[in-house]
CSV table of C-alpha atoms in Angstrom, one decimal:
chain,number,residue,atom,x,y,z
A,51,UNK,CA,72.5,89.7,113.5
A,52,UNK,CA,73.3,86.0,112.6
A,53,UNK,CA,74.4,83.8,115.3
A,54,UNK,CA,77.4,83.4,115.1
A,55,UNK,CA,77.7,87.1,115.8
A,56,UNK,CA,76.8,87.0,118.7
A,57,UNK,CA,79.5,84.0,120.5
A,58,UNK,CA,82.5,85.4,121.9
A,59,UNK,CA,85.6,85.4,120.2
A,60,UNK,CA,89.2,85.0,120.7
A,61,UNK,CA,92.5,85.6,118.2
A,62,UNK,CA,96.5,86.0,117.9
A,63,UNK,CA,96.0,90.2,116.9
A,64,UNK,CA,99.6,91.0,116.0
A,65,UNK,CA,101.1,89.4,112.5
A,66,UNK,CA,102.7,86.0,112.2
A,67,UNK,CA,106.2,84.9,113.6
A,68,UNK,CA,108.8,86.9,116.5
A,69,UNK,CA,108.2,89.9,117.7
A,70,UNK,CA,108.7,92.3,120.6
A,71,UNK,CA,105.1,92.5,121.5
A,72,UNK,CA,102.4,90.7,120.7
A,73,UNK,CA,98.8,90.7,121.7
A,74,UNK,CA,96.2,88.2,122.4
A,75,UNK,CA,92.0,89.4,121.6
A,76,UNK,CA,89.4,88.7,123.1
A,77,UNK,CA,85.9,89.9,122.5
A,78,UNK,CA,82.3,89.0,123.2
A,79,UNK,CA,79.8,89.5,126.4
A,80,UNK,CA,80.4,88.3,129.6
A,81,UNK,CA,84.3,87.8,129.4
A,82,UNK,CA,84.5,88.2,133.5
A,83,UNK,CA,85.3,84.9,134.1
A,84,UNK,CA,88.0,84.5,131.4
A,85,UNK,CA,89.5,87.2,132.5
A,86,UNK,CA,89.8,86.4,136.2
A,87,UNK,CA,91.0,83.2,135.6
A,88,UNK,CA,93.8,84.0,133.3
A,89,UNK,CA,94.4,87.2,135.4
A,90,UNK,CA,93.8,86.5,138.4
A,91,UNK,CA,92.1,89.6,139.6
A,92,UNK,CA,88.9,92.1,138.3
A,93,UNK,CA,90.4,94.8,135.9
A,94,UNK,CA,89.7,97.7,135.9
A,95,UNK,CA,88.8,99.9,132.8
A,96,UNK,CA,91.1,100.9,130.2
A,97,UNK,CA,93.5,101.0,132.5
A,98,UNK,CA,96.9,98.6,131.4
A,99,UNK,CA,97.9,96.2,134.2
A,100,UNK,CA,101.1,94.7,134.5
A,101,UNK,CA,100.5,91.1,135.8
A,102,UNK,CA,101.3,87.1,135.0
A,103,UNK,CA,98.6,85.2,132.6
A,104,UNK,CA,98.5,81.8,133.9
A,105,UNK,CA,97.4,78.6,133.1
A,106,UNK,CA,95.0,76.0,134.6
A,107,UNK,CA,97.3,74.8,137.0
A,108,UNK,CA,99.0,78.9,137.7
A,109,UNK,CA,102.0,78.4,136.6
A,110,UNK,CA,102.5,81.9,134.8
A,111,UNK,CA,102.4,81.5,130.9
A,112,UNK,CA,104.3,85.0,130.2
A,113,UNK,CA,103.5,88.4,132.5
A,114,UNK,CA,102.6,91.7,130.1
A,115,UNK,CA,99.8,94.3,130.2
A,116,UNK,CA,96.2,93.4,130.3
A,117,UNK,CA,93.7,95.6,129.4
A,118,UNK,CA,90.2,95.6,129.5
A,119,UNK,CA,87.8,97.8,127.6
A,120,UNK,CA,84.1,97.5,129.0
A,121,UNK,CA,81.0,97.9,125.9
A,122,UNK,CA,79.9,99.8,124.2
A,123,UNK,CA,83.7,101.7,125.3
A,124,UNK,CA,85.5,99.0,123.0
A,125,UNK,CA,87.1,99.1,119.4
A,126,UNK,CA,84.1,96.2,118.5
A,127,UNK,CA,81.6,97.7,120.7
A,128,UNK,CA,81.0,94.3,122.6
A,129,UNK,CA,83.5,94.3,125.7
A,130,UNK,CA,87.2,93.6,125.3
A,131,UNK,CA,90.4,92.0,126.2
A,132,UNK,CA,93.6,92.5,125.1
A,133,UNK,CA,96.6,90.6,126.8
A,134,UNK,CA,100.4,91.6,125.7
A,135,UNK,CA,102.9,89.6,126.0
A,136,UNK,CA,106.7,89.3,124.6
A,137,UNK,CA,106.4,88.3,121.2
A,138,UNK,CA,107.2,84.6,120.3
A,139,UNK,CA,104.9,82.8,117.4
A,140,UNK,CA,105.2,79.6,121.3
A,141,UNK,CA,103.6,81.7,123.5
A,142,UNK,CA,100.8,83.7,121.9
A,143,UNK,CA,99.5,80.3,120.6
A,144,UNK,CA,99.9,78.6,124.5
A,145,UNK,CA,98.1,82.0,125.6
A,146,UNK,CA,95.0,82.1,123.0
A,147,UNK,CA,94.7,78.1,123.7
A,148,UNK,CA,94.8,78.7,126.7
A,149,UNK,CA,92.3,81.6,126.8
A,150,UNK,CA,89.8,79.2,125.2
A,151,UNK,CA,90.4,76.7,127.2
A,152,UNK,CA,89.1,79.0,130.7
A,153,UNK,CA,86.2,79.8,128.8
A,154,UNK,CA,85.6,75.8,128.3
A,155,UNK,CA,86.0,75.7,132.5
A,156,UNK,CA,83.3,74.5,134.2
A,157,UNK,CA,81.6,77.5,136.3
A,158,UNK,CA,80.8,75.6,140.1
A,159,UNK,CA,77.6,76.9,140.9
A,160,UNK,CA,76.1,75.7,138.0
A,161,UNK,CA,77.9,72.7,136.4
A,162,UNK,CA,78.6,74.4,132.9
A,163,UNK,CA,81.3,75.6,131.0
A,164,UNK,CA,81.5,79.4,131.4
A,165,UNK,CA,81.4,80.9,127.8
A,166,UNK,CA,80.9,77.6,126.5
A,167,UNK,CA,81.0,79.1,122.9
A,168,UNK,CA,83.9,81.4,123.0
A,169,UNK,CA,85.9,80.2,119.9
A,170,UNK,CA,88.5,81.4,118.0
A,171,UNK,CA,87.5,84.8,115.2
A,172,UNK,CA,87.2,84.2,111.6
A,173,UNK,CA,89.2,86.4,109.4
A,174,UNK,CA,87.9,90.1,109.9
A,175,UNK,CA,86.1,89.1,112.3
A,176,UNK,CA,86.6,92.0,115.3
A,177,UNK,CA,86.2,94.9,112.5
A,178,UNK,CA,83.1,92.8,111.2
A,179,UNK,CA,81.6,93.7,114.8
A,180,UNK,CA,82.8,97.0,115.0
A,181,UNK,CA,80.5,97.8,111.8
A,182,UNK,CA,77.6,95.5,113.1
A,183,UNK,CA,77.6,97.8,116.1
A,184,UNK,CA,78.2,100.9,115.0
A,185,UNK,CA,81.2,101.9,115.2
A,186,UNK,CA,82.1,102.4,112.6
A,187,UNK,CA,80.2,102.2,108.1
A,188,UNK,CA,81.8,100.3,105.7
A,189,UNK,CA,84.0,102.3,104.3
A,190,UNK,CA,85.8,102.4,107.8
A,191,UNK,CA,85.9,99.6,108.0
A,192,UNK,CA,87.7,99.5,104.8
A,193,UNK,CA,89.9,101.3,104.6
A,194,UNK,CA,91.5,100.0,108.0
A,195,UNK,CA,92.6,96.6,105.8
A,196,UNK,CA,93.6,99.5,103.3
A,197,UNK,CA,95.8,100.9,106.1
A,198,UNK,CA,97.6,97.9,107.0
A,199,UNK,CA,97.9,97.0,102.4
A,200,UNK,CA,99.1,100.3,101.8
A,201,UNK,CA,102.0,100.1,99.8
A,202,UNK,CA,103.1,104.1,99.7
A,203,UNK,CA,103.1,106.5,101.9
A,204,UNK,CA,100.5,108.2,100.3
A,205,UNK,CA,98.3,105.3,99.8
A,206,UNK,CA,98.8,105.1,104.2
A,207,UNK,CA,97.0,108.5,104.6
A,208,UNK,CA,94.6,108.4,102.3
A,209,UNK,CA,93.3,105.7,103.6
A,210,UNK,CA,94.2,107.5,107.3
A,211,UNK,CA,91.3,109.4,106.1
A,212,UNK,CA,89.2,107.5,105.2
A,213,UNK,CA,88.9,105.3,108.3
A,214,UNK,CA,89.0,108.9,110.2
A,215,UNK,CA,85.6,109.3,108.4
A,216,UNK,CA,86.4,111.7,105.9
A,217,UNK,CA,84.8,109.7,103.2
A,218,UNK,CA,82.1,108.9,104.7
A,219,UNK,CA,81.2,112.2,105.6
A,220,UNK,CA,81.7,113.2,101.7
A,221,UNK,CA,79.0,110.5,101.2
A,222,UNK,CA,76.5,111.2,103.7
A,223,UNK,CA,76.9,115.0,102.7
A,224,UNK,CA,75.6,114.2,99.2
A,225,UNK,CA,72.9,111.6,100.7
A,226,UNK,CA,71.2,114.1,103.0
A,227,UNK,CA,71.5,116.2,99.3
A,228,UNK,CA,69.8,113.8,97.5
A,229,UNK,CA,67.2,112.8,100.2
A,230,UNK,CA,65.6,117.0,100.4
A,231,UNK,CA,65.5,116.3,96.4
A,232,UNK,CA,63.8,112.8,97.0
A,233,UNK,CA,61.8,114.1,99.3
A,234,UNK,CA,60.9,117.0,97.6
A,235,UNK,CA,59.6,114.7,94.4
A,236,UNK,CA,57.8,112.5,96.7
A,237,UNK,CA,55.5,115.1,97.7
A,238,UNK,CA,54.9,116.9,94.3
A,239,UNK,CA,52.9,113.0,93.9
A,240,UNK,CA,50.7,114.1,95.9
A,241,UNK,CA,49.9,118.0,94.5
A,242,UNK,CA,49.4,116.8,90.9
A,243,UNK,CA,48.0,120.3,89.4
A,244,UNK,CA,49.7,122.3,90.7
A,245,UNK,CA,53.8,120.1,90.5
A,246,UNK,CA,55.3,121.8,87.4
A,247,UNK,CA,55.7,125.2,89.6
A,248,UNK,CA,56.6,123.0,92.9
A,249,UNK,CA,59.2,121.7,91.9
A,250,UNK,CA,60.1,125.5,90.2
A,251,UNK,CA,60.1,127.7,93.0
A,252,UNK,CA,61.6,125.2,94.8
A,253,UNK,CA,65.0,125.2,92.5
A,254,UNK,CA,64.6,121.4,92.1
A,255,UNK,CA,66.6,121.8,88.9
A,256,UNK,CA,69.1,123.6,90.3
A,257,UNK,CA,69.5,121.6,93.6
A,258,UNK,CA,70.2,118.7,90.8
A,259,UNK,CA,73.0,120.3,89.5
A,260,UNK,CA,74.7,120.9,92.5
A,261,UNK,CA,74.3,117.5,93.7
A,262,UNK,CA,75.7,116.6,90.2
A,263,UNK,CA,78.6,119.1,90.7
A,264,UNK,CA,79.5,117.8,94.2
A,265,UNK,CA,79.2,114.5,92.9
A,266,UNK,CA,81.9,115.0,89.9
A,267,UNK,CA,84.7,116.2,92.5
A,268,UNK,CA,83.6,113.2,94.8
A,269,UNK,CA,83.7,110.9,91.3
A,270,UNK,CA,87.1,112.5,91.2
A,271,UNK,CA,88.7,111.6,94.9
A,272,UNK,CA,87.6,108.3,94.7
A,273,UNK,CA,88.5,107.6,91.4
A,274,UNK,CA,92.4,108.9,92.1
A,275,UNK,CA,92.1,106.9,95.2
A,276,UNK,CA,91.6,103.6,93.8
A,277,UNK,CA,94.8,104.2,91.9
A,278,UNK,CA,96.6,105.0,95.2
A,279,UNK,CA,95.5,101.4,96.3
A,280,UNK,CA,95.7,99.5,93.5
A,281,UNK,CA,98.3,100.2,91.6
A,282,UNK,CA,99.1,100.5,88.5
A,283,UNK,CA,100.4,97.6,85.7
A,284,UNK,CA,103.4,98.7,84.0
A,285,UNK,CA,104.4,96.4,81.5
A,286,UNK,CA,107.6,97.3,79.7
A,287,UNK,CA,107.7,95.1,76.1
A,288,UNK,CA,110.6,95.3,72.6
A,289,UNK,CA,112.6,93.7,70.5
A,290,UNK,CA,116.0,91.4,71.9
A,291,UNK,CA,118.9,94.1,73.0
A,292,UNK,CA,116.0,97.1,73.5
A,293,UNK,CA,117.1,97.9,76.8
A,294,UNK,CA,113.9,96.9,79.0
A,295,UNK,CA,116.0,95.1,81.8
A,296,UNK,CA,117.9,98.3,81.7
A,297,UNK,CA,114.9,100.5,82.2
A,298,UNK,CA,113.6,98.3,84.9
A,299,UNK,CA,116.5,98.6,86.8
A,300,UNK,CA,116.6,102.1,86.3
A,301,UNK,CA,112.6,103.6,87.5
A,302,UNK,CA,113.5,100.9,90.2
A,303,UNK,CA,117.3,101.9,91.5
A,304,UNK,CA,118.4,98.3,91.5
A,305,UNK,CA,119.9,96.3,90.4
A,306,UNK,CA,116.9,93.9,89.4
A,307,UNK,CA,117.2,92.3,86.0
A,308,UNK,CA,119.6,90.8,84.5
A,309,UNK,CA,121.6,92.8,81.6
A,310,UNK,CA,123.8,91.4,79.1
A,311,UNK,CA,124.4,92.4,75.3
A,312,UNK,CA,123.2,88.6,74.5
A,313,UNK,CA,119.3,88.5,72.6
A,314,UNK,CA,116.4,86.8,75.0
A,315,UNK,CA,119.0,87.3,77.9
A,316,UNK,CA,115.3,87.6,79.6
A,317,UNK,CA,113.1,84.4,79.5
A,318,UNK,CA,110.6,85.5,82.1
A,319,UNK,CA,109.0,87.6,83.9
A,320,UNK,CA,110.4,89.9,86.4
A,321,UNK,CA,108.3,92.5,88.5
A,322,UNK,CA,109.4,95.0,90.9
A,323,UNK,CA,107.0,97.2,93.4
A,324,UNK,CA,108.2,100.7,92.5
A,325,UNK,CA,106.2,104.3,93.5
A,326,UNK,CA,105.8,107.4,91.9
A,327,UNK,CA,104.8,110.8,93.7
A,328,UNK,CA,103.3,108.2,95.9
A,329,UNK,CA,101.2,105.9,93.4
A,330,UNK,CA,102.3,103.0,93.2
A,331,UNK,CA,103.3,100.9,90.1
A,332,UNK,CA,104.0,96.8,89.6
A,333,UNK,CA,106.3,97.1,87.1
A,334,UNK,CA,106.6,94.0,84.7
A,335,UNK,CA,109.8,93.0,82.7
A,336,UNK,CA,109.0,91.0,79.9
A,337,UNK,CA,111.2,88.4,77.1
A,338,UNK,CA,112.3,90.3,73.7
A,339,UNK,CA,109.3,89.4,71.1
A,340,UNK,CA,110.3,87.8,68.5
A,341,UNK,CA,110.5,84.1,67.4
A,342,UNK,CA,111.8,82.0,69.4
A,343,UNK,CA,114.9,80.1,69.0
A,344,UNK,CA,113.9,77.6,71.3
A,345,UNK,CA,111.1,76.0,73.4
A,346,UNK,CA,112.0,78.0,76.1
A,347,UNK,CA,112.8,81.1,75.1
A,348,UNK,CA,109.2,80.7,73.3
A,349,UNK,CA,107.3,80.2,76.6
A,350,UNK,CA,108.7,83.2,77.5
A,351,UNK,CA,107.1,84.9,74.1
A,352,UNK,CA,103.5,84.0,75.2
A,353,UNK,CA,104.1,85.2,78.8
A,354,UNK,CA,105.3,88.1,78.0
A,355,UNK,CA,101.9,88.5,75.7
A,356,UNK,CA,100.2,87.1,78.7
A,357,UNK,CA,101.2,90.1,80.8
A,358,UNK,CA,100.8,93.2,77.9
A,359,UNK,CA,97.6,92.0,77.6
A,360,UNK,CA,96.7,92.2,81.3
A,361,UNK,CA,98.6,95.7,81.5
A,362,UNK,CA,97.1,99.1,82.3
A,363,UNK,CA,99.9,100.5,80.4
A,364,UNK,CA,102.5,99.0,78.8
A,365,UNK,CA,105.9,101.0,77.9
A,366,UNK,CA,107.2,99.4,74.0
A,367,UNK,CA,110.2,100.3,73.8
A,368,UNK,CA,112.6,100.8,71.1
A,369,UNK,CA,116.7,100.9,70.0
A,370,UNK,CA,117.2,103.9,68.2
A,371,UNK,CA,121.4,102.4,67.4
A,372,UNK,CA,119.6,99.6,65.2
A,373,UNK,CA,117.3,102.7,63.8
A,374,UNK,CA,119.9,103.8,60.9
A,375,UNK,CA,119.5,107.5,60.0
A,376,UNK,CA,119.5,106.6,56.1
A,377,UNK,CA,117.0,103.6,56.6
A,378,UNK,CA,119.3,101.5,54.5
A,379,UNK,CA,121.0,98.9,55.8
A,380,UNK,CA,119.4,95.6,56.4
A,381,UNK,CA,119.7,95.3,59.9
A,382,UNK,CA,117.8,98.0,60.5
A,383,UNK,CA,114.7,97.6,57.9
A,384,UNK,CA,114.3,94.2,59.4
A,385,UNK,CA,113.8,96.0,62.7
A,386,UNK,CA,111.2,98.3,62.2
A,387,UNK,CA,109.2,95.7,60.1
A,388,UNK,CA,109.7,93.9,63.3
A,389,UNK,CA,108.6,97.2,65.8
A,390,UNK,CA,105.9,98.5,62.5
A,391,UNK,CA,104.4,94.2,63.9
A,392,UNK,CA,104.5,94.3,67.1
A,393,UNK,CA,102.5,97.2,66.9
A,394,UNK,CA,99.9,96.6,65.1
A,395,UNK,CA,99.5,93.6,67.6
A,396,UNK,CA,99.1,96.0,70.0
A,397,UNK,CA,96.5,98.3,68.8
A,398,UNK,CA,94.6,94.5,67.8
A,399,UNK,CA,94.4,93.3,71.2
A,400,UNK,CA,94.1,95.4,74.0
A,401,UNK,CA,91.3,97.3,74.9
A,402,UNK,CA,90.7,100.5,74.0
A,403,UNK,CA,91.7,101.9,77.7
A,404,UNK,CA,95.6,100.4,77.8
A,405,UNK,CA,97.8,103.3,77.0
A,406,UNK,CA,100.4,103.0,74.9
A,407,UNK,CA,103.8,104.6,74.8
A,408,UNK,CA,106.6,104.5,71.9
A,409,UNK,CA,109.5,105.0,74.8
A,410,UNK,CA,112.9,105.2,72.5
A,411,UNK,CA,115.5,103.9,74.2
A,412,UNK,CA,119.7,104.9,73.7
A,413,UNK,CA,119.1,108.5,73.5
A,414,UNK,CA,123.3,109.0,74.7
A,415,UNK,CA,124.2,106.6,71.6
A,416,UNK,CA,122.4,108.6,68.5
A,417,UNK,CA,123.1,111.2,66.4
A,418,UNK,CA,121.3,114.1,66.2
A,419,UNK,CA,120.2,112.9,62.9
A,420,UNK,CA,118.3,109.6,63.7
A,421,UNK,CA,116.8,111.8,67.3
A,422,UNK,CA,115.0,114.3,64.8
A,423,UNK,CA,113.3,111.7,63.0
A,424,UNK,CA,111.5,110.6,66.5
A,425,UNK,CA,107.6,112.8,66.3
A,426,UNK,CA,106.2,110.7,68.7
A,427,UNK,CA,106.8,109.0,72.2
A,428,UNK,CA,109.7,109.7,74.7
A,429,UNK,CA,113.5,110.3,73.8
A,430,UNK,CA,115.5,108.4,77.2
A,431,UNK,CA,118.8,106.3,78.2
A,432,UNK,CA,118.0,103.8,80.9
A,433,UNK,CA,121.9,104.5,81.3
A,434,UNK,CA,122.4,107.6,82.0
A,435,UNK,CA,119.0,108.3,82.9
A,436,UNK,CA,118.0,111.2,80.7
A,437,UNK,CA,114.4,111.2,80.2
A,438,UNK,CA,113.2,108.9,82.4
A,439,UNK,CA,111.4,111.8,84.3
A,440,UNK,CA,109.2,112.6,81.6
A,441,UNK,CA,108.6,109.9,81.1
A,442,UNK,CA,107.5,108.6,85.2
A,443,UNK,CA,104.9,111.7,84.6
A,444,UNK,CA,104.0,110.1,81.2
A,445,UNK,CA,103.2,107.3,82.8
A,446,UNK,CA,101.2,109.2,85.0
A,447,UNK,CA,99.3,111.2,82.5
A,448,UNK,CA,98.3,108.4,80.9
A,449,UNK,CA,96.9,106.0,83.2
A,450,UNK,CA,94.7,109.3,84.9
A,451,UNK,CA,96.4,110.4,87.9
A,452,UNK,CA,96.5,113.6,89.2
A,453,UNK,CA,96.5,115.1,92.7
A,454,UNK,CA,93.7,116.8,94.3
A,455,UNK,CA,93.5,120.0,95.8
A,456,UNK,CA,91.9,118.9,98.8
A,457,UNK,CA,93.2,115.7,99.0
A,458,UNK,CA,92.8,111.9,97.9
A,459,UNK,CA,90.8,109.4,100.3
A,460,UNK,CA,91.4,105.1,99.2
A,461,UNK,CA,88.3,104.6,97.6
A,462,UNK,CA,88.2,101.1,96.2
A,463,UNK,CA,86.6,100.0,93.1
A,464,UNK,CA,83.4,99.1,94.6
A,465,UNK,CA,82.9,103.0,95.3
A,466,UNK,CA,84.2,103.9,92.4
A,467,UNK,CA,81.4,101.4,90.7
A,468,UNK,CA,78.5,102.5,93.1
A,469,UNK,CA,79.3,106.6,91.9
A,470,UNK,CA,78.9,105.9,88.4
A,471,UNK,CA,75.6,104.4,89.0
A,472,UNK,CA,74.8,106.9,90.8
A,473,UNK,CA,76.0,109.4,87.9
A,474,UNK,CA,73.6,107.8,85.7
A,475,UNK,CA,70.8,107.4,87.9
A,476,UNK,CA,70.8,111.6,88.1
A,477,UNK,CA,71.6,111.9,84.3
A,478,UNK,CA,68.4,110.4,83.9
A,479,UNK,CA,66.6,112.0,86.8
A,480,UNK,CA,68.6,115.5,85.1
A,481,UNK,CA,66.3,114.6,81.9
A,482,UNK,CA,63.1,114.1,83.6
A,483,UNK,CA,63.5,117.2,85.3
A,484,UNK,CA,64.7,119.1,81.7
A,485,UNK,CA,61.0,117.2,80.0
A,486,UNK,CA,57.8,119.4,78.9
A,487,UNK,CA,56.3,117.4,81.1
A,488,UNK,CA,58.3,115.2,84.0
A,489,UNK,CA,57.1,111.8,84.9
A,490,UNK,CA,57.6,112.6,88.7
A,491,UNK,CA,56.9,108.5,89.2
A,492,UNK,CA,60.1,107.5,87.2
A,493,UNK,CA,62.0,110.9,88.6
A,494,UNK,CA,61.0,109.9,91.7
A,495,UNK,CA,62.4,105.9,90.7
A,496,UNK,CA,65.8,107.0,89.6
A,497,UNK,CA,66.4,109.5,92.4
A,498,UNK,CA,65.3,106.4,95.2
A,499,UNK,CA,68.2,103.9,92.7
A,500,UNK,CA,70.7,106.8,92.8
A,501,UNK,CA,70.4,107.4,97.1
A,502,UNK,CA,70.2,103.1,97.3
A,503,UNK,CA,73.8,102.9,95.2
A,504,UNK,CA,75.4,106.0,97.5
A,505,UNK,CA,74.4,103.8,100.5
A,506,UNK,CA,76.2,100.6,99.8
A,507,UNK,CA,79.6,102.7,99.9
A,508,UNK,CA,79.1,103.1,103.5
A,509,UNK,CA,77.2,99.9,104.5
A,510,UNK,CA,73.2,101.4,105.6
A,511,UNK,CA,72.1,99.1,102.8
A,512,UNK,CA,74.4,96.3,102.3
A,513,UNK,CA,73.5,92.5,101.6
A,514,UNK,CA,74.8,90.3,104.0
A,515,UNK,CA,77.0,88.8,100.8
A,516,UNK,CA,78.6,91.4,99.9
A,517,UNK,CA,79.6,92.0,103.5
A,518,UNK,CA,81.1,88.5,103.7
A,519,UNK,CA,83.5,89.4,101.1
A,520,UNK,CA,84.8,92.4,101.7
A,521,UNK,CA,85.6,91.3,105.3
A,522,UNK,CA,86.4,87.6,104.9
A,523,UNK,CA,89.6,89.6,102.6
A,524,UNK,CA,91.0,90.4,106.8
A,525,UNK,CA,93.7,89.3,108.3
A,526,UNK,CA,92.8,87.0,111.7
A,527,UNK,CA,92.8,88.9,114.3
A,528,UNK,CA,91.9,92.5,113.0
């Protein structure tokens, strides 16, 4: 634990701006003098006391609730004071300054400050101390931030499951199974003449198979949780006047983008967060893809391609009204040639795992002959809403979303990456076990590496630089 973790800290724990109630929080050792200075009395543990908060001259700053939590029975595991005042930003800033001032006041008995090291908290430091004091593990700490940042109800519920420890318990179960298997393999190293029979009698292969099956289930739930947390970036692309802005408005259920029959109306991207079955989708409407007629439109097209290249999925929109049934008019031939060129560029530029969905728009404005020519993709009408439910389901399918029966817990990219590493190590271990003469030292090392990767999820073995990266993304006062 670093030296700064021993210093008492203080911060405003509620969001910036005006509100009905605001909270100033202090955490650390020996905060009783600050409590006495501000509240004018000692506080009973875990009881809300209504009283005036006073400045150094005894004048009332505000009146509110004060709650004292003695260590280790607090959210951080340290002594904690919460001052609940009216939620005006000036009041809270004055109250916070008073806390720091009270800590720096001189102790008449020693002539030294009561709490010389009481300071402002850094981002995420209250939660970091809860982790360091074993009140929560690292996955639960991250879930707190994910719950605050959740953009859909499904994401919030998944984060709450992780915060309550569901994800951690599953990881701990995997760790127990892995440690048991590792201990078995390590024990055989002391009996080289009987190692094969010993492993067979202990059903080492069966244990490993069951461990891999459990890991696959956890991986599925974690992958879905990562989708819930990160969301999916979906870019709508196509030629001018294909109905891209109309589709964005239809999916969002609001008039977000300007829609006109004039080609090139959209010059820059228009973004909107929507949700489908609780999954957040970052929808991006882009400028029509064509050779720009002026510098502004050229910039818009360049930005459109930049958005497309960073997408998780692309909706390639086609205008059915410009697909001539006989395929003979000059306009239809030119339009289809440009569409074919865009399709080729999409294939060449995009990563293999980026989904491209062909969306055929304006199905309400063409005849059955034109509709019958569509072989792949989704037929829709952004105007009437026809085909939109099928498009939504297609989007969820191509990005890999599927609801799992036992529920989803919130997970981060680092969790999924760690689980992939565990899978790889267990696969190597399986090859060793199936060998005619297993190399037990290599098998033991594979299992050790798997345990190390799995332990990083909950923070049992986590580098300090990773902790700093994780908690620096929290808000101050959390």
